[in-house]
């Protein structure tokens, strides 16, 4: 009766079932910035959304020029002509899969990483092939496995920069090797503003690329900590990007999904986001410092998350269930992000400091 693209497991997992039965828990998985106790520029944000120009419908498939110019100003060296607005980074992925792939084609994506790619690709009848990120004290791309994964049906390579949840940035030598494949690159850069320390060896954005067709993705969800505003963007660059944007414009014109109010408000929303980004940097760095004082997490360079390896006396799921049932503590097991082995737990550094401190104490007490 229904499309095979929706042939997913609809059963609620054990951790979610138990969480729904617990009225009060310390949540070390909190990734919703609007529920993390941040101080927003409320008056400026609300005033930006009250602009009377929003009462007029004047659709522009690539996005209003004023909004694209605001994104260009955010980057500082990207012309508005290379920018196309979307309703979210997820929608940006769906547009790019439509642009680059026929049904049955393949996209390479990193593992571990945020497990959204398979769902987005599946809805476009595209197959995801994972390539590994290896850990030897730092994270790096497993190029041997990546090269073996490339087939005549490979249409793009996804890099998440910095990765979620490993917090690892793409390095310059890795970028040099990726360009040699000549395959379009989809660079998810939503956490790029949240590096913990400078590092000359990393590539912070691919918006200035000229040697290979590249699409850099970001949006208000992380930059302004406003996921509910539903605005993201694609920055296209490299050989063939003009033709790519022409076709992306046709796709966007079919949906016209980006609402006028948020586009009109975008310049002011980006201006108002400076303060909340500073708060997030301060909080994530402070929580990471506390974590490092208390234990030894896996190496992390940026983003909102940190990863702990815990004893393999239990599976990740059993650890997460035990922490929730007996310690009222919610963490994310590594298999949520497709870690290749046991046993890893992922913590959100966005968690309010008092919750993070007490939650970490309970976690370390339980895991020994």
Coordinates of C-alpha atoms in Angstrom, one line a residue:
X1 CA 0.0 0.0 0.0
X2 CA 2.8 2.4 0.9
X3 CA 6.1 3.3 -0.8
X4 CA 9.1 1.1 0.0
X5 CA 10.9 4.4 0.7
X6 CA 9.1 4.4 4.1
X7 CA 9.9 0.8 4.9
X8 CA 11.3 1.8 8.3
X9 CA 11.1 0.4 11.8
X10 CA 8.3 2.3 13.5
X11 CA 8.7 0.7 16.9
X12 CA 9.7 2.9 19.8
X13 CA 13.1 1.9 21.1
X14 CA 13.6 0.8 24.7
X15 CA 15.3 4.0 25.8
X16 CA 12.5 6.3 24.5
X17 CA 9.9 4.1 26.1
X18 CA 11.6 4.3 29.5
X19 CA 12.2 8.0 29.1
X20 CA 8.6 8.7 28.6
X21 CA 7.8 6.9 31.8
X22 CA 10.2 9.0 33.9
X23 CA 8.8 12.4 34.9
X24 CA 12.1 13.9 36.0
X25 CA 15.5 13.2 34.6
X26 CA 18.8 15.0 34.2
X27 CA 19.1 15.3 30.4
X28 CA 22.7 15.2 29.1
X29 CA 21.4 14.8 25.6
X30 CA 19.8 18.2 25.3
X31 CA 20.4 19.6 21.8
X32 CA 17.5 22.0 21.5
X33 CA 19.0 25.4 22.1
X34 CA 15.6 27.0 22.8
X35 CA 15.3 24.7 25.9
X36 CA 18.8 25.1 27.1
X37 CA 18.4 28.2 29.2
X38 CA 20.1 30.6 26.8
X39 CA 19.4 34.3 26.8
X40 CA 18.1 35.5 23.4
X41 CA 17.8 39.0 22.1
X42 CA 14.1 38.6 22.4
X43 CA 12.9 42.1 21.5
X44 CA 15.2 42.3 18.4
X45 CA 14.1 38.8 17.2
X46 CA 10.4 39.5 17.7
X47 CA 10.7 43.0 16.1
X48 CA 12.4 41.5 13.1
X49 CA 9.5 39.1 12.5
X50 CA 6.9 42.0 12.6
X51 CA 8.1 43.6 9.4
X52 CA 5.1 44.7 7.3
X53 CA 6.8 43.5 4.1
X54 CA 5.9 40.0 5.1
X55 CA 2.2 40.7 4.2
X56 CA 3.1 40.7 0.5
X57 CA 3.8 37.5 -1.4
X58 CA 6.7 38.0 -3.8
X59 CA 8.4 34.6 -4.3
X60 CA 12.0 34.4 -5.3
X61 CA 13.1 30.7 -5.8
X62 CA 16.8 31.3 -4.8
X63 CA 15.6 33.4 -1.8
X64 CA 15.1 37.1 -1.4
X65 CA 18.2 39.1 -2.4
X66 CA 18.3 40.9 0.9
X67 CA 18.4 37.6 2.7
X68 CA 21.1 36.1 0.5
X69 CA 23.2 39.2 0.9
X70 CA 22.9 38.8 4.7
X71 CA 24.2 35.3 4.4
X72 CA 27.0 36.6 2.1
X73 CA 27.9 39.2 4.8
X74 CA 28.0 36.4 7.4
X75 CA 30.7 34.6 5.4
X76 CA 32.4 37.8 4.3
X77 CA 33.8 36.6 1.0
X78 CA 30.9 34.8 -0.7
X79 CA 28.8 36.6 -3.3
X80 CA 25.0 36.3 -2.9
X81 CA 24.9 34.9 -6.4
X82 CA 26.3 31.6 -5.1
X83 CA 23.7 31.2 -2.3
X84 CA 20.3 29.5 -2.4
X85 CA 18.0 29.5 0.6
X86 CA 16.2 26.4 1.9
X87 CA 13.8 25.8 4.7
X88 CA 16.4 23.7 6.6
X89 CA 19.7 21.9 6.1
X90 CA 17.6 18.7 5.7
X91 CA 15.8 20.3 2.8
X92 CA 19.1 21.4 1.4
X93 CA 20.2 17.7 1.4
X94 CA 17.0 16.6 -0.3
X95 CA 17.5 19.3 -3.0
X96 CA 21.1 18.2 -3.6
X97 CA 20.2 14.5 -3.8
X98 CA 17.6 15.5 -6.4
X99 CA 20.2 17.5 -8.3
X100 CA 23.0 14.9 -8.3
X101 CA 21.3 11.5 -8.1
X102 CA 19.1 9.2 -10.1
X103 CA 17.2 6.5 -8.2
X104 CA 19.7 3.8 -7.0
X105 CA 22.7 6.1 -7.1
X106 CA 25.0 6.3 -4.0
X107 CA 26.1 9.0 -1.6
X108 CA 29.1 8.4 0.7
X109 CA 28.7 9.6 4.2
X110 CA 30.9 9.4 7.4
X111 CA 30.5 7.0 10.2
X112 CA 30.0 7.8 13.0
X113 CA 27.9 10.8 12.3
X114 CA 24.3 12.1 12.7
X115 CA 22.1 9.3 11.4
X116 CA 19.8 11.5 9.3
X117 CA 21.5 10.9 5.9
X118 CA 19.9 7.5 5.4
X119 CA 16.4 8.8 6.0
X120 CA 16.9 11.8 3.7
X121 CA 18.5 9.7 1.0
X122 CA 15.9 6.9 1.3
X123 CA 13.2 9.4 0.6
X124 CA 15.0 10.3 -2.7
X125 CA 15.5 6.6 -3.5
X126 CA 19.3 7.1 -3.1
X127 CA 21.6 4.6 -1.3
X128 CA 23.9 5.7 1.5
X129 CA 27.3 4.0 1.7
X130 CA 29.3 4.8 4.9
X131 CA 33.0 5.5 5.1
X132 CA 34.7 5.3 8.5
X133 CA 36.2 8.0 10.6
X134 CA 39.1 6.4 12.4
X135 CA 40.3 7.2 15.9
X136 CA 43.9 7.0 17.1
X137 CA 43.9 9.8 19.6
X138 CA 42.4 12.1 17.0
X139 CA 39.7 11.5 14.4
X140 CA 40.6 11.2 10.7
X141 CA 39.0 9.9 7.5
X142 CA 39.7 6.3 6.7
X143 CA 40.7 6.9 3.1
X144 CA 41.4 3.2 2.4
X145 CA 37.8 2.3 3.0
X146 CA 36.5 5.4 1.4
X147 CA 38.3 4.7 -1.9
X148 CA 37.0 1.1 -1.9
X149 CA 33.5 2.4 -1.5
X150 CA 33.6 4.5 -4.7
X151 CA 31.7 2.9 -7.5
X152 CA 30.4 4.2 -10.9
X153 CA 27.1 5.1 -9.1
X154 CA 28.8 7.3 -6.5
X155 CA 27.5 10.8 -6.9
X156 CA 28.7 12.8 -3.9
X157 CA 30.8 12.6 -0.7
X158 CA 29.3 14.1 2.5
X159 CA 31.7 15.6 5.0
X160 CA 30.4 17.0 8.3
X161 CA 32.7 19.8 9.4
X162 CA 33.0 19.6 12.3
X163 CA 31.4 16.2 12.6
X164 CA 28.5 15.4 14.8
X165 CA 29.1 13.9 17.4
X166 CA 32.9 13.4 17.1
X167 CA 33.6 17.2 16.8
X168 CA 36.4 16.6 14.4
X169 CA 37.2 19.1 11.6
X170 CA 38.3 18.3 8.1
X171 CA 42.1 18.7 7.8
X172 CA 43.9 20.3 4.9
X173 CA 45.7 17.1 3.9
X174 CA 42.4 15.3 3.9
X175 CA 40.8 18.0 1.8
X176 CA 43.6 17.7 -0.7
X177 CA 43.0 13.9 -1.0
X178 CA 39.2 14.4 -1.3
X179 CA 39.6 16.8 -4.2
X180 CA 41.6 14.2 -6.2
X181 CA 38.5 12.0 -6.6
X182 CA 36.7 14.6 -8.6
X183 CA 33.4 13.8 -6.9
X184 CA 31.1 16.6 -5.8
X185 CA 31.4 17.3 -2.0
X186 CA 28.5 18.1 0.3
X187 CA 29.9 20.0 3.3
X188 CA 27.7 20.2 6.4
X189 CA 29.1 23.2 8.3
X190 CA 26.3 23.9 10.8
X191 CA 28.7 23.7 13.8
X192 CA 31.6 25.5 12.2
X193 CA 31.2 28.5 14.5
X194 CA 31.9 26.4 17.6
X195 CA 35.6 25.4 17.5
X196 CA 37.1 25.0 20.9
X197 CA 40.6 26.2 19.9
X198 CA 42.3 27.5 16.7
X199 CA 44.1 25.0 14.5
X200 CA 46.0 26.0 11.3
X201 CA 45.7 22.4 10.0
X202 CA 42.0 22.4 9.6
X203 CA 39.6 23.6 6.9
X204 CA 36.8 25.5 8.6
X205 CA 34.6 26.0 5.5
X206 CA 34.6 24.9 1.9
X207 CA 32.8 28.0 0.6
X208 CA 35.9 29.2 -1.2
X209 CA 36.6 26.0 -3.1
X210 CA 37.5 26.3 -6.8
X211 CA 38.8 22.8 -7.9
X212 CA 35.8 20.5 -7.3
X213 CA 32.0 21.1 -7.3
X214 CA 31.2 21.7 -3.7
X215 CA 28.0 22.6 -1.7
X216 CA 28.4 24.1 1.8
X217 CA 25.3 23.8 4.0
X218 CA 24.4 25.8 7.1
X219 CA 21.5 27.8 8.6
X220 CA 19.9 29.5 11.5
X221 CA 19.4 26.3 13.6
X222 CA 23.0 26.4 15.0
X223 CA 24.3 29.8 13.9
X224 CA 21.6 31.7 15.6
X225 CA 20.3 28.8 17.8
X226 CA 16.9 29.3 16.2
X227 CA 15.9 25.9 14.7
X228 CA 12.2 26.9 14.7
X229 CA 12.8 29.7 12.2
X230 CA 13.3 27.1 9.5
X231 CA 15.9 28.7 7.3
X232 CA 19.0 27.2 5.9
X233 CA 21.2 27.7 2.8
X234 CA 23.4 26.2 0.2
X235 CA 26.6 27.9 -0.9
X236 CA 27.7 26.4 -4.3
X237 CA 31.3 26.7 -5.6
X238 CA 33.8 25.1 -7.9
X239 CA 33.5 23.9 -11.5
X240 CA 29.9 23.8 -12.8
X241 CA 28.4 25.6 -9.8
X242 CA 26.5 28.0 -12.0
X243 CA 24.7 25.2 -13.9
X244 CA 24.1 23.5 -10.5
X245 CA 22.5 26.6 -9.1
X246 CA 20.2 27.0 -12.2
X247 CA 18.9 23.5 -11.6
X248 CA 18.6 24.0 -7.9
X249 CA 16.6 27.1 -8.6
X250 CA 14.1 24.9 -10.6
X251 CA 13.8 22.5 -7.7
X252 CA 13.3 25.4 -5.2
X253 CA 10.8 27.0 -7.5
X254 CA 8.7 23.8 -7.4
X255 CA 8.4 24.0 -3.6
X256 CA 8.9 27.7 -2.6
X257 CA 9.2 26.4 0.9
X258 CA 11.1 29.2 2.6
X259 CA 8.6 31.6 4.3
X260 CA 8.8 35.3 3.6
X261 CA 8.8 36.5 7.2
X262 CA 12.0 34.7 8.1
X263 CA 13.7 35.8 4.9
X264 CA 12.9 39.4 5.5
X265 CA 14.0 39.1 9.1
X266 CA 17.2 37.3 8.3
X267 CA 19.6 40.3 8.4
X268 CA 18.4 41.3 11.8
X269 CA 18.3 37.7 13.1
X270 CA 21.9 37.2 12.1
X271 CA 22.9 40.5 13.8
X272 CA 21.1 39.4 16.9
X273 CA 22.8 36.0 16.9
X274 CA 26.2 37.2 17.9
X275 CA 25.4 37.2 21.6
X276 CA 23.8 33.7 21.7
X277 CA 26.7 32.3 19.8
X278 CA 29.1 33.7 22.4
X279 CA 27.0 32.1 25.2
X280 CA 27.1 28.7 23.5
X281 CA 30.9 29.0 23.0
X282 CA 31.3 29.9 26.7
X283 CA 29.0 27.1 27.9
X284 CA 30.3 24.3 25.7
X285 CA 33.9 25.2 26.5
X286 CA 33.2 25.3 30.2
X287 CA 31.4 22.0 30.2
X288 CA 34.2 20.4 28.2
X289 CA 36.8 21.7 30.6
X290 CA 34.8 20.2 33.5
X291 CA 34.5 16.9 31.6
X292 CA 38.3 16.8 31.0
X293 CA 39.0 17.6 34.6
X294 CA 36.9 14.6 35.6
X295 CA 37.7 12.0 33.0
X296 CA 39.2 11.5 29.6
X297 CA 36.8 12.0 26.7
X298 CA 37.6 11.2 23.1
X299 CA 39.4 14.0 21.4
X300 CA 37.0 16.7 20.3
X301 CA 37.7 20.0 18.4
X302 CA 34.3 21.7 18.2
X303 CA 30.5 21.4 18.0
X304 CA 28.1 20.8 20.9
X305 CA 29.0 17.2 21.8
X306 CA 31.6 15.0 23.6
X307 CA 32.0 11.3 23.6
X308 CA 33.0 9.0 26.5
X309 CA 34.1 5.4 26.1
X310 CA 32.7 3.4 29.0
X311 CA 33.5 -0.2 30.2
X312 CA 32.3 -2.9 27.8
X313 CA 30.8 -4.8 30.7
X314 CA 27.4 -3.7 29.3
X315 CA 26.3 -2.7 25.8
X316 CA 25.7 1.0 25.1
X317 CA 22.0 0.4 25.2
X318 CA 22.2 -1.3 28.6
X319 CA 24.4 1.5 29.9
X320 CA 21.9 4.1 28.7
X321 CA 19.0 2.2 30.2
X322 CA 20.7 1.6 33.5
X323 CA 21.7 5.3 33.8
X324 CA 18.1 6.3 33.1
X325 CA 16.4 3.7 35.2
X326 CA 18.6 3.9 38.3
X327 CA 20.2 7.3 38.2
X328 CA 17.5 9.4 36.4
X329 CA 20.1 10.4 33.8
X330 CA 19.6 10.5 30.0
X331 CA 22.5 10.1 27.7
X332 CA 22.8 9.0 24.0
X333 CA 24.3 5.6 23.2
X334 CA 26.9 5.5 20.5
X335 CA 24.8 3.3 18.2
X336 CA 22.5 6.3 17.6
X337 CA 25.4 7.7 15.6
X338 CA 26.6 4.4 14.1
X339 CA 29.8 4.0 16.2
X340 CA 31.4 0.9 14.8
X341 CA 32.2 -0.7 18.2
X342 CA 31.1 -0.7 21.9
X343 CA 30.8 1.1 24.2
X344 CA 30.4 4.9 23.7
X345 CA 28.1 7.4 25.3
X346 CA 27.5 10.9 23.8
X347 CA 26.9 13.9 26.0
X348 CA 25.6 17.3 25.0
X349 CA 27.9 20.2 26.0
X350 CA 25.0 22.5 25.4
X351 CA 23.4 21.2 28.7
X352 CA 23.0 23.9 31.4
X353 CA 26.1 23.9 33.7
X354 CA 24.3 22.8 36.9
X355 CA 22.6 19.9 35.1
X356 CA 25.8 19.0 33.3
X357 CA 27.8 19.0 36.5
X358 CA 25.4 16.8 38.5
X359 CA 24.7 14.6 35.5
X360 CA 28.5 14.0 35.0
X361 CA 28.9 13.1 38.7
X362 CA 26.2 10.5 38.5
X363 CA 27.5 9.2 35.2
X364 CA 31.1 8.7 36.5
X365 CA 29.8 7.2 39.8
X366 CA 27.7 4.6 37.8
X367 CA 30.4 3.7 35.2
X368 CA 33.3 3.5 37.7

